[in-house]
Amino acid sequence: MKKNVTSALELAKTAVLRIVTRTLCYSLWLSQELSKSIATGRQMKKTFFSLLPLVLLLALPARSLDNGLAKTPPMGWNSWNKFACNVSEDLIKSEADAVVSSGMRDAGYQYVVIDDCWQVARDQNGNIQPDPQRFPHGMKALADYVHSKGLKFGIYSDAGTQTCQKRPGSRGYEFQDARQYAAWGIDYLKYDWCNHSTQDSAASYSIMRDALLASGRPIVFSLCEWGSTKPWLWARDVGNLWRSGGDIGDVWESPKEGLGIVNILDHNAELYSFAGPGHWNDPDMLEVGNGGMSNVEYRSHFSLWAILAAPLMAGNDLRNMAPDIREILTNKEVIAVDQDALGEQGRRVAKNGDLEVWSRALNDGSRAVVLLNRGKDTAQIEADWKQIGFPEHLRAAVRDLWEHRDLGEFTEKFSASVPSHGVVMVTVRP
Ligand code: GAL
């Protein structure tokens, strides 16, 4: 609660500061313009005050994104975590096929996104060129193919002069690139922050926001500045999602901050008040199925991302998934929590050493609850009704979302045995 109030205050402070600064700037500009006129002092004063409402209007926050997209966290597949620069038209087509044949499309996965390295140069007119060897039929044909599968197509660029892998970035070409993406049929843009030089992040990302809006095509805008300038404070009007931290690793806990699942979790725990329909914290793409963690850990990773209302972008090779990995990624009951229409990011409501309780309010008045065991040994974890915002004596039905089983009705609390690095995920429905 205290943290919620603190972040709301921080947000309000930023907004007020921005409005005050803009008002001062516009007032200064107006008085300078008036002083250039031949009007008398009194006439100038009158004009100044009659134009003041206009000044205030101008000073209000700039255009908001409001593209009507990502009302629930985007779901899809992205090439980076598994394939890095090794992308091609054949790979993307076969992964799109696998989104359909694996049942992932039916489970809600929609966007097939090519990350870095699809682009090689600009032509003499400044048009961005895909790698002709790897994408011989070009991006329009690939977009058409992905669309023919009932899916949407996404692409990657960078706000700087070059992408992180030293391909041409969009700086100075924002409107030209956005027009090109729209002509190709792009539905999603991930926009990175390498080689940005001295640019201001909010100003720079707003240029691409405006360019995408001007393109006339609805394009989800995914910001990726690694949380470096606290995008949760300014990006609500700029993008549909923003990366809240550094790159994820296929690891439970890392010595380096931000890479392990639990490190990312701790960072995102503080950011719940900034997420909502159309604008999401993005703790990074999924590592489920990439081989570095156990299936118990992958289940926890997926459950925690769902409790966080995180975008669910699979990052594994979908063409040869083991059945238990497919089962994790297509668990419709867990996905339903992630995609809940209320769009409230869950919170850590209790912590006792390595044992934690996370809770998320759902649209129908129930709660999704994750009991998380970060420790080395199996442990009993208890969620009590008061922690999850229910009256103590309420009778509520508990359902296990991994066992797909109703566990009965409970009052006051629910407890379960949770394996090391594992979760028990339930809904609690009054
Ligand atoms: C990083 C980004 C990764 C990936 C990579 C591509 O900045 O965080 O998700 O897009 O660039 O070079």
Tab-separated table of C-alpha atoms and ligand atoms in Angstrom:
chain	number	residue	atom	x	y	z
A	1	MET	CA	0.000	0.000	0.000
A	2	LYS	CA	2.760	2.412	1.058
A	3	LYS	CA	4.743	1.558	-2.097
A	4	ASN	CA	1.631	2.046	-4.195
A	5	VAL	CA	1.143	5.516	-2.743
A	6	THR	CA	4.843	6.328	-3.214
A	7	SER	CA	4.791	5.362	-6.898
A	8	ALA	CA	1.523	7.254	-7.467
A	9	LEU	CA	3.120	10.324	-5.849
A	10	GLU	CA	6.221	9.950	-8.008
A	11	LEU	CA	4.035	9.702	-11.114
A	12	ALA	CA	1.972	12.755	-10.098
A	13	LYS	CA	5.159	14.727	-9.325
A	14	THR	CA	6.573	13.997	-12.791
A	15	ALA	CA	3.298	14.986	-14.496
A	16	VAL	CA	2.924	18.224	-12.505
A	17	LEU	CA	6.569	19.162	-13.085
A	18	ARG	CA	6.140	18.589	-16.806
A	19	ILE	CA	2.975	20.745	-16.946
A	20	VAL	CA	4.552	23.564	-14.904
A	21	THR	CA	7.692	23.604	-17.073
A	22	ARG	CA	5.667	23.643	-20.265
A	23	THR	CA	3.374	26.414	-18.940
A	24	LEU	CA	6.400	28.552	-18.090
A	25	CYS	CA	7.991	27.958	-21.495
A	26	TYR	CA	4.826	28.727	-23.445
A	27	SER	CA	4.118	31.835	-21.282
A	28	LEU	CA	7.623	33.107	-21.897
A	29	TRP	CA	7.258	32.507	-25.614
A	30	LEU	CA	3.849	34.245	-25.667
A	31	SER	CA	5.093	37.336	-23.807
A	32	GLN	CA	8.119	37.545	-26.124
A	33	GLU	CA	5.856	37.362	-29.168
A	34	LEU	CA	3.507	40.006	-27.712
A	35	SER	CA	6.344	42.347	-26.862
A	36	LYS	CA	7.349	42.265	-30.551
A	37	SER	CA	3.877	43.640	-31.445
A	38	ILE	CA	2.978	47.302	-31.475
A	39	ALA	CA	0.277	46.908	-28.814
A	40	THR	CA	0.321	49.025	-25.628
A	41	GLY	CA	1.233	47.484	-22.284
A	42	ARG	CA	-2.393	47.198	-21.224
A	43	GLN	CA	-3.468	45.597	-24.532
A	44	MET	CA	-0.596	43.142	-24.250
A	45	LYS	CA	-1.620	42.178	-20.712
A	46	LYS	CA	-5.222	41.656	-21.825
A	47	THR	CA	-4.170	39.503	-24.784
A	48	PHE	CA	-1.778	37.536	-22.592
A	49	PHE	CA	-4.490	36.637	-20.077
A	50	SER	CA	-7.084	35.867	-22.745
A	51	LEU	CA	-4.601	33.437	-24.353
A	52	LEU	CA	-3.624	31.837	-21.037
A	53	PRO	CA	-6.229	29.001	-21.269
A	54	LEU	CA	-4.703	28.078	-24.630
A	55	VAL	CA	-1.262	28.032	-23.043
A	56	LEU	CA	-2.498	25.697	-20.338
A	57	LEU	CA	-4.074	23.448	-22.946
A	58	LEU	CA	-0.772	23.265	-24.824
A	59	ALA	CA	1.038	22.511	-21.589
A	60	LEU	CA	-1.032	19.420	-20.850
A	61	PRO	CA	0.727	16.134	-21.637
A	62	ALA	CA	1.317	15.597	-25.349
A	63	ARG	CA	-0.564	13.086	-27.531
A	64	SER	CA	-1.267	9.867	-25.809
A	65	LEU	CA	-0.715	6.620	-27.624
A	66	ASP	CA	-4.314	5.433	-27.403
A	67	ASN	CA	-4.015	3.092	-30.421
A	68	GLY	CA	-6.637	0.797	-28.946
A	69	LEU	CA	-4.178	-2.134	-28.921
A	70	ALA	CA	-2.873	-4.522	-26.258
A	71	LYS	CA	-5.883	-4.213	-23.976
A	72	THR	CA	-4.510	-7.433	-22.487
A	73	PRO	CA	-0.753	-8.212	-22.454
A	74	PRO	CA	0.455	-9.156	-25.966
A	75	MET	CA	1.115	-12.864	-26.571
A	76	GLY	CA	3.294	-14.339	-29.280
A	77	TRP	CA	6.719	-15.667	-30.202
A	78	ASN	CA	10.016	-13.793	-30.668
A	79	SER	CA	13.194	-15.085	-32.322
A	80	TRP	CA	15.831	-13.565	-30.027
A	81	ASN	CA	16.103	-15.794	-26.921
A	82	LYS	CA	16.716	-18.957	-28.954
A	83	PHE	CA	18.048	-17.840	-32.342
A	84	ALA	CA	19.695	-14.433	-31.758
A	85	CYS	CA	21.010	-13.269	-35.181
A	86	ASN	CA	20.325	-16.571	-36.890
A	87	VAL	CA	16.992	-15.513	-38.408
A	88	SER	CA	15.632	-16.182	-41.896
A	89	GLU	CA	12.417	-16.318	-43.846
A	90	ASP	CA	12.366	-20.123	-43.603
A	91	LEU	CA	12.797	-20.043	-39.836
A	92	ILE	CA	10.003	-17.513	-39.333
A	93	LYS	CA	7.644	-19.430	-41.614
A	94	SER	CA	8.269	-22.719	-39.876
A	95	GLU	CA	7.878	-21.160	-36.428
A	96	ALA	CA	4.597	-19.562	-37.551
A	97	ASP	CA	3.464	-23.016	-38.741
A	98	ALA	CA	4.400	-24.419	-35.325
A	99	VAL	CA	2.447	-21.708	-33.461
A	100	VAL	CA	-0.600	-23.142	-35.204
A	101	SER	CA	0.183	-26.892	-35.096
A	102	SER	CA	1.254	-26.824	-31.425
A	103	GLY	CA	-2.086	-25.331	-30.384
A	104	MET	CA	-0.420	-22.099	-29.270
A	105	ARG	CA	-2.478	-19.940	-31.605
A	106	ASP	CA	-5.634	-21.444	-30.122
A	107	ALA	CA	-4.261	-20.757	-26.646
A	108	GLY	CA	-3.955	-17.034	-27.503
A	109	TYR	CA	-0.458	-16.546	-28.985
A	110	GLN	CA	-0.803	-14.061	-31.810
A	111	TYR	CA	2.320	-12.072	-32.737
A	112	VAL	CA	5.271	-13.686	-34.542
A	113	VAL	CA	8.130	-11.211	-34.092
A	114	ILE	CA	11.554	-11.152	-35.792
A	115	ASP	CA	14.060	-9.524	-33.470
A	116	ASP	CA	17.431	-8.011	-34.437
A	117	CYS	CA	19.444	-8.873	-37.605
A	118	TRP	CA	16.786	-9.043	-40.331
A	119	GLN	CA	18.025	-5.726	-41.786
A	120	VAL	CA	21.342	-5.064	-43.513
A	121	ALA	CA	21.428	-1.605	-45.099
A	122	ARG	CA	19.512	1.353	-46.511
A	123	ASP	CA	19.194	1.950	-50.259
A	124	GLN	CA	20.095	5.279	-51.916
A	125	ASN	CA	16.668	6.652	-50.946
A	126	GLY	CA	17.086	5.680	-47.328
A	127	ASN	CA	14.687	2.709	-47.476
A	128	ILE	CA	15.558	-0.043	-45.026
A	129	GLN	CA	16.634	-3.295	-46.732
A	130	PRO	CA	16.131	-6.803	-45.341
A	131	ASP	CA	19.022	-9.252	-45.700
A	132	PRO	CA	18.493	-10.484	-49.310
A	133	GLN	CA	20.098	-13.891	-48.629
A	134	ARG	CA	18.052	-14.652	-45.545
A	135	PHE	CA	14.801	-13.000	-46.659
A	136	PRO	CA	14.855	-13.494	-50.458
A	137	HIS	CA	11.141	-12.827	-50.882
A	138	GLY	CA	11.135	-9.694	-48.735
A	139	MET	CA	9.087	-8.653	-45.746
A	140	LYS	CA	5.729	-8.132	-47.452
A	141	ALA	CA	5.644	-11.757	-48.629
A	142	LEU	CA	6.637	-12.957	-45.164
A	143	ALA	CA	3.963	-10.809	-43.509
A	144	ASP	CA	1.395	-12.206	-45.946
A	145	TYR	CA	2.456	-15.743	-45.041
A	146	VAL	CA	2.180	-15.092	-41.295
A	147	HIS	CA	-1.202	-13.411	-41.792
A	148	SER	CA	-2.427	-16.372	-43.863
A	149	LYS	CA	-1.926	-18.501	-40.726
A	150	GLY	CA	-4.306	-16.280	-38.767
A	151	LEU	CA	-1.374	-14.667	-36.931
A	152	LYS	CA	0.115	-11.186	-36.721
A	153	PHE	CA	3.622	-10.129	-37.711
A	154	GLY	CA	6.168	-8.095	-35.776
A	155	ILE	CA	9.549	-6.596	-36.459
A	156	TYR	CA	12.437	-4.938	-34.569
A	157	SER	CA	14.337	-1.679	-34.848
A	158	ASP	CA	16.273	0.723	-32.660
A	159	ALA	CA	15.932	4.373	-31.634
A	160	GLY	CA	19.656	4.929	-32.215
A	161	THR	CA	21.783	5.032	-35.345
A	162	GLN	CA	22.439	1.276	-35.154
A	163	THR	CA	20.725	-1.688	-33.525
A	164	CYS	CA	22.455	-3.643	-30.765
A	165	GLN	CA	23.877	-5.973	-33.439
A	166	LYS	CA	25.121	-3.012	-35.502
A	167	ARG	CA	22.406	-3.103	-38.161
A	168	PRO	CA	20.921	0.230	-39.352
A	169	GLY	CA	18.766	1.861	-36.660
A	170	SER	CA	15.782	4.157	-37.221
A	171	ARG	CA	17.215	7.432	-35.920
A	172	GLY	CA	16.345	10.151	-38.443
A	173	TYR	CA	14.273	7.664	-40.500
A	174	GLU	CA	11.365	7.172	-38.092
A	175	PHE	CA	8.531	8.295	-40.372
A	176	GLN	CA	10.020	6.624	-43.451
A	177	ASP	CA	10.473	3.348	-41.570
A	178	ALA	CA	6.984	3.456	-40.048
A	179	ARG	CA	5.475	4.013	-43.509
A	180	GLN	CA	7.495	1.082	-44.810
A	181	TYR	CA	6.399	-1.187	-41.944
A	182	ALA	CA	2.763	-0.262	-42.586
A	183	ALA	CA	3.175	-1.012	-46.308
A	184	TRP	CA	4.674	-4.424	-45.473
A	185	GLY	CA	1.782	-5.205	-43.105
A	186	ILE	CA	3.656	-5.074	-39.796
A	187	ASP	CA	1.477	-5.320	-36.660
A	188	TYR	CA	4.070	-4.977	-33.860
A	189	LEU	CA	7.325	-3.050	-33.443
A	190	LYS	CA	9.938	-3.773	-30.777
A	191	TYR	CA	12.130	-0.686	-30.508
A	192	ASP	CA	15.539	-0.985	-28.844
A	193	TRP	CA	17.870	1.597	-27.272
A	194	CYS	CA	21.423	0.770	-28.397
A	195	ASN	CA	23.601	3.542	-29.878
A	196	HIS	CA	21.157	6.251	-28.809
A	197	SER	CA	23.941	8.758	-28.131
A	198	THR	CA	22.635	11.754	-26.148
A	199	GLN	CA	18.961	11.398	-27.089
A	200	ASP	CA	16.284	11.810	-24.418
A	201	SER	CA	14.397	8.526	-24.164
A	202	ALA	CA	10.841	9.897	-23.846
A	203	ALA	CA	11.372	12.379	-26.690
A	204	SER	CA	13.024	9.800	-28.910
A	205	TYR	CA	10.423	7.050	-28.375
A	206	SER	CA	7.653	9.646	-28.880
A	207	ILE	CA	8.935	10.331	-32.414
A	208	MET	CA	8.419	6.684	-33.361
A	209	ARG	CA	5.070	6.650	-31.523
A	210	ASP	CA	3.946	9.578	-33.704
A	211	ALA	CA	5.386	7.971	-36.839
A	212	LEU	CA	3.498	4.726	-36.181
A	213	LEU	CA	0.270	6.639	-35.548
A	214	ALA	CA	0.825	8.648	-38.738
A	215	SER	CA	1.343	5.432	-40.745
A	216	GLY	CA	-2.356	4.730	-40.351
A	217	ARG	CA	-1.834	1.058	-39.474
A	218	PRO	CA	-2.529	-0.216	-35.939
A	219	ILE	CA	0.922	-1.295	-34.708
A	220	VAL	CA	1.660	-2.431	-31.146
A	221	PHE	CA	4.605	-0.371	-29.879
A	222	SER	CA	7.008	-2.290	-27.621
A	223	LEU	CA	9.676	-0.152	-25.923
A	224	CYS	CA	12.987	-1.739	-25.007
A	225	GLU	CA	15.214	0.697	-23.120
A	226	TRP	CA	15.875	-1.880	-20.373
A	227	GLY	CA	14.245	0.230	-17.646
A	228	SER	CA	17.217	2.575	-17.836
A	229	THR	CA	15.180	5.785	-17.649
A	230	LYS	CA	12.225	4.431	-15.625
A	231	PRO	CA	9.813	4.111	-18.571
A	232	TRP	CA	6.961	3.206	-16.190
A	233	LEU	CA	6.944	6.914	-15.261
A	234	TRP	CA	6.587	8.275	-18.802
A	235	ALA	CA	5.839	5.539	-21.328
A	236	ARG	CA	2.139	5.056	-20.633
A	237	ASP	CA	1.423	7.679	-23.319
A	238	VAL	CA	4.148	6.407	-25.618
A	239	GLY	CA	4.093	2.611	-25.868
A	240	ASN	CA	1.899	-0.411	-25.243
A	241	LEU	CA	4.620	-2.154	-23.241
A	242	TRP	CA	8.044	-1.261	-21.939
A	243	ARG	CA	10.898	-3.491	-20.857
A	244	SER	CA	11.350	-2.899	-17.167
A	245	GLY	CA	14.927	-4.224	-16.911
A	246	GLY	CA	17.895	-5.889	-18.582
A	247	ASP	CA	17.926	-9.052	-20.694
A	248	ILE	CA	16.493	-12.244	-19.229
A	249	GLY	CA	18.728	-15.308	-18.931
A	250	ASP	CA	17.650	-18.958	-19.012
A	251	VAL	CA	18.446	-19.182	-15.299
A	252	TRP	CA	16.534	-19.240	-11.992
A	253	GLU	CA	18.753	-16.894	-10.026
A	254	SER	CA	21.773	-15.063	-11.291
A	255	PRO	CA	24.622	-13.365	-9.521
A	256	LYS	CA	24.056	-10.433	-11.873
A	257	GLU	CA	20.937	-8.438	-11.094
A	258	GLY	CA	18.069	-8.678	-13.560
A	259	LEU	CA	18.952	-11.878	-15.398
A	260	GLY	CA	17.498	-14.661	-13.269
A	261	ILE	CA	13.745	-15.255	-12.952
A	262	VAL	CA	13.654	-14.317	-9.265
A	263	ASN	CA	15.869	-11.260	-9.792
A	264	ILE	CA	13.503	-9.977	-12.486
A	265	LEU	CA	10.571	-10.808	-10.222
A	266	ASP	CA	11.947	-8.698	-7.357
A	267	HIS	CA	12.484	-5.745	-9.663
A	268	ASN	CA	8.955	-5.942	-11.112
A	269	ALA	CA	7.336	-6.376	-7.698
A	270	GLU	CA	7.633	-2.635	-7.177
A	271	LEU	CA	6.017	-1.635	-10.480
A	272	TYR	CA	2.454	-2.947	-10.182
A	273	SER	CA	0.761	0.435	-10.046
A	274	PHE	CA	2.003	1.387	-13.538
A	275	ALA	CA	0.479	-1.488	-15.535
A	276	GLY	CA	-2.999	-1.609	-17.019
A	277	PRO	CA	-4.927	-2.228	-20.249
A	278	GLY	CA	-2.921	-0.833	-23.185
A	279	HIS	CA	0.273	-0.223	-21.188
A	280	TRP	CA	2.258	-3.025	-19.529
A	281	ASN	CA	5.491	-3.593	-17.664
A	282	ASP	CA	7.516	-6.091	-19.699
A	283	PRO	CA	9.814	-8.286	-17.577
A	284	ASP	CA	11.192	-9.710	-20.887
A	285	MET	CA	10.388	-12.634	-23.146
A	286	LEU	CA	9.944	-16.187	-21.921
A	287	GLU	CA	12.759	-18.707	-21.587
A	288	VAL	CA	10.380	-21.666	-21.100
A	289	GLY	CA	11.749	-24.623	-23.099
A	290	ASN	CA	15.257	-23.286	-23.756
A	291	GLY	CA	16.902	-25.940	-21.584
A	292	GLY	CA	18.606	-23.963	-18.798
A	293	MET	CA	15.986	-24.582	-16.097
A	294	SER	CA	13.956	-27.512	-14.800
A	295	ASN	CA	10.298	-27.934	-15.723
A	296	VAL	CA	9.384	-27.023	-12.133
A	297	GLU	CA	11.240	-23.735	-12.614
A	298	TYR	CA	9.690	-23.149	-16.033
A	299	ARG	CA	6.220	-23.606	-14.520
A	300	SER	CA	7.119	-21.025	-11.871
A	301	HIS	CA	8.485	-18.650	-14.536
A	302	PHE	CA	5.232	-18.939	-16.524
A	303	SER	CA	2.964	-18.642	-13.454
A	304	LEU	CA	4.838	-15.595	-12.163
A	305	TRP	CA	4.719	-13.859	-15.559
A	306	ALA	CA	0.936	-14.470	-15.548
A	307	ILE	CA	0.549	-13.031	-12.039
A	308	LEU	CA	2.600	-10.000	-13.189
A	309	ALA	CA	0.265	-9.424	-16.180
A	310	ALA	CA	3.383	-9.708	-18.330
A	311	PRO	CA	3.428	-9.994	-22.119
A	312	LEU	CA	3.792	-13.706	-22.930
A	313	MET	CA	6.279	-13.885	-25.804
A	314	ALA	CA	7.565	-17.440	-26.108
A	315	GLY	CA	11.301	-17.545	-26.874
A	316	ASN	CA	11.954	-21.233	-27.583
A	317	ASP	CA	11.990	-23.377	-30.728
A	318	LEU	CA	8.330	-24.294	-31.162
A	319	ARG	CA	9.021	-26.824	-33.926
A	320	ASN	CA	10.335	-29.544	-31.647
A	321	MET	CA	8.910	-28.801	-28.230
A	322	ALA	CA	8.736	-31.585	-25.668
A	323	PRO	CA	5.113	-32.301	-24.658
A	324	ASP	CA	5.647	-31.018	-21.099
A	325	ILE	CA	6.987	-27.678	-22.430
A	326	ARG	CA	4.015	-27.388	-24.769
A	327	GLU	CA	1.766	-28.118	-21.826
A	328	ILE	CA	3.317	-25.266	-19.817
A	329	LEU	CA	3.051	-22.734	-22.642
A	330	THR	CA	-0.537	-23.685	-23.487
A	331	ASN	CA	-1.975	-23.940	-19.972
A	332	LYS	CA	-5.209	-22.095	-20.663
A	333	GLU	CA	-6.075	-21.596	-17.002
A	334	VAL	CA	-2.790	-19.810	-16.301
A	335	ILE	CA	-3.061	-17.850	-19.561
A	336	ALA	CA	-6.572	-16.754	-18.526
A	337	VAL	CA	-5.033	-15.151	-15.422
A	338	ASP	CA	-2.430	-13.335	-17.535
A	339	GLN	CA	-5.112	-12.154	-19.954
A	340	ASP	CA	-7.702	-11.171	-17.341
A	341	ALA	CA	-9.675	-8.146	-18.520
A	342	LEU	CA	-9.178	-6.141	-15.318
A	343	GLY	CA	-5.511	-5.865	-16.280
A	344	GLU	CA	-4.262	-5.556	-12.724
A	345	GLN	CA	-0.647	-6.543	-12.142
A	346	GLY	CA	-0.307	-8.887	-9.159
A	347	ARG	CA	1.572	-8.118	-5.955
A	348	ARG	CA	3.682	-9.904	-3.405
A	349	VAL	CA	1.371	-9.906	-0.373
A	350	ALA	CA	3.495	-11.981	1.999
A	351	LYS	CA	7.143	-12.935	2.361
A	352	ASN	CA	8.673	-15.160	4.963
A	353	GLY	CA	12.296	-15.778	3.986
A	354	ASP	CA	12.200	-17.851	0.796
A	355	LEU	CA	8.437	-18.416	0.963
A	356	GLU	CA	6.186	-15.927	-0.787
A	357	VAL	CA	2.522	-15.341	-1.584
A	358	TRP	CA	1.547	-13.406	-4.705
A	359	SER	CA	-2.001	-12.321	-5.440
A	360	ARG	CA	-3.793	-10.717	-8.350
A	361	ALA	CA	-7.384	-9.412	-8.383
A	362	LEU	CA	-9.411	-10.745	-11.309
A	363	ASN	CA	-12.294	-9.206	-13.201
A	364	ASP	CA	-14.929	-11.508	-11.671
A	365	GLY	CA	-13.962	-10.536	-8.115
A	366	SER	CA	-11.876	-13.641	-7.447
A	367	ARG	CA	-8.119	-13.770	-6.854
A	368	ALA	CA	-5.323	-15.614	-8.595
A	369	VAL	CA	-2.741	-16.692	-6.027
A	370	VAL	CA	0.776	-18.055	-6.456
A	371	LEU	CA	2.541	-19.742	-3.548
A	372	LEU	CA	6.249	-19.501	-4.400
A	373	ASN	CA	9.051	-21.449	-2.774
A	374	ARG	CA	12.456	-19.910	-3.562
A	375	GLY	CA	14.236	-22.161	-1.055
A	376	LYS	CA	16.151	-25.427	-1.393
A	377	ASP	CA	13.621	-27.717	0.333
A	378	THR	CA	9.943	-28.485	-0.108
A	379	ALA	CA	7.886	-26.292	2.226
A	380	GLN	CA	4.316	-25.655	3.325
A	381	ILE	CA	3.075	-22.177	2.283
A	382	GLU	CA	-0.114	-20.555	3.518
A	383	ALA	CA	-2.160	-17.771	1.916
A	384	ASP	CA	-4.599	-16.170	4.285
A	385	TRP	CA	-7.718	-14.384	3.098
A	386	LYS	CA	-6.793	-11.071	4.712
A	387	GLN	CA	-3.518	-10.974	2.746
A	388	ILE	CA	-5.356	-11.365	-0.536
A	389	GLY	CA	-7.984	-8.761	0.335
A	390	PHE	CA	-10.871	-11.029	1.408
A	391	PRO	CA	-12.774	-11.063	4.731
A	392	GLU	CA	-11.511	-13.769	7.081
A	393	HIS	CA	-14.784	-15.712	7.280
A	394	LEU	CA	-15.488	-15.747	3.565
A	395	ARG	CA	-16.131	-19.179	2.063
A	396	ALA	CA	-14.249	-19.459	-1.191
A	397	ALA	CA	-13.701	-22.187	-3.761
A	398	VAL	CA	-10.058	-22.967	-4.516
A	399	ARG	CA	-8.988	-24.396	-7.873
A	400	ASP	CA	-5.502	-25.616	-8.771
A	401	LEU	CA	-4.510	-24.215	-12.185
A	402	TRP	CA	-1.719	-26.730	-12.861
A	403	GLU	CA	-3.589	-29.820	-11.612
A	404	HIS	CA	-6.781	-28.521	-13.283
A	405	ARG	CA	-8.684	-29.613	-10.199
A	406	ASP	CA	-11.171	-28.049	-7.749
A	407	LEU	CA	-9.723	-28.410	-4.280
A	408	GLY	CA	-12.910	-27.585	-2.346
A	409	GLU	CA	-14.176	-24.686	-0.263
A	410	PHE	CA	-12.053	-22.973	2.358
A	411	THR	CA	-12.459	-20.208	4.926
A	412	GLU	CA	-9.722	-17.995	6.357
A	413	LYS	CA	-6.802	-19.546	4.486
A	414	PHE	CA	-5.440	-22.096	2.067
A	415	SER	CA	-2.124	-23.860	2.340
A	416	ALA	CA	-0.165	-26.302	0.202
A	417	SER	CA	3.142	-28.089	0.033
A	418	VAL	CA	5.388	-26.439	-2.576
A	419	PRO	CA	8.572	-27.990	-4.037
A	420	SER	CA	11.904	-26.170	-4.134
A	421	HIS	CA	11.828	-23.425	-6.840
A	422	GLY	CA	8.212	-24.381	-7.508
A	423	VAL	CA	4.799	-22.820	-7.265
A	424	VAL	CA	1.254	-23.819	-6.484
A	425	MET	CA	-1.071	-21.605	-8.468
A	426	VAL	CA	-4.764	-21.371	-7.625
A	427	THR	CA	-7.807	-19.176	-8.035
A	428	VAL	CA	-9.774	-18.281	-4.906
A	429	ARG	CA	-13.396	-17.611	-5.847
A	430	PRO	CA	-15.939	-16.379	-3.248
B	1	GAL	C1	18.776	-6.129	-26.575
B	1	GAL	C2	17.365	-6.510	-26.174
B	1	GAL	C3	17.152	-7.961	-26.514
B	1	GAL	C4	17.375	-8.163	-27.988
B	1	GAL	C5	18.762	-7.666	-28.388
B	1	GAL	C6	18.961	-7.711	-29.890
B	1	GAL	O1	18.986	-4.781	-26.323
B	1	GAL	O2	17.188	-6.273	-24.817
B	1	GAL	O3	15.850	-8.372	-26.141
B	1	GAL	O4	16.385	-7.475	-28.714
B	1	GAL	O5	18.962	-6.341	-27.962
B	1	GAL	O6	20.210	-7.230	-30.258
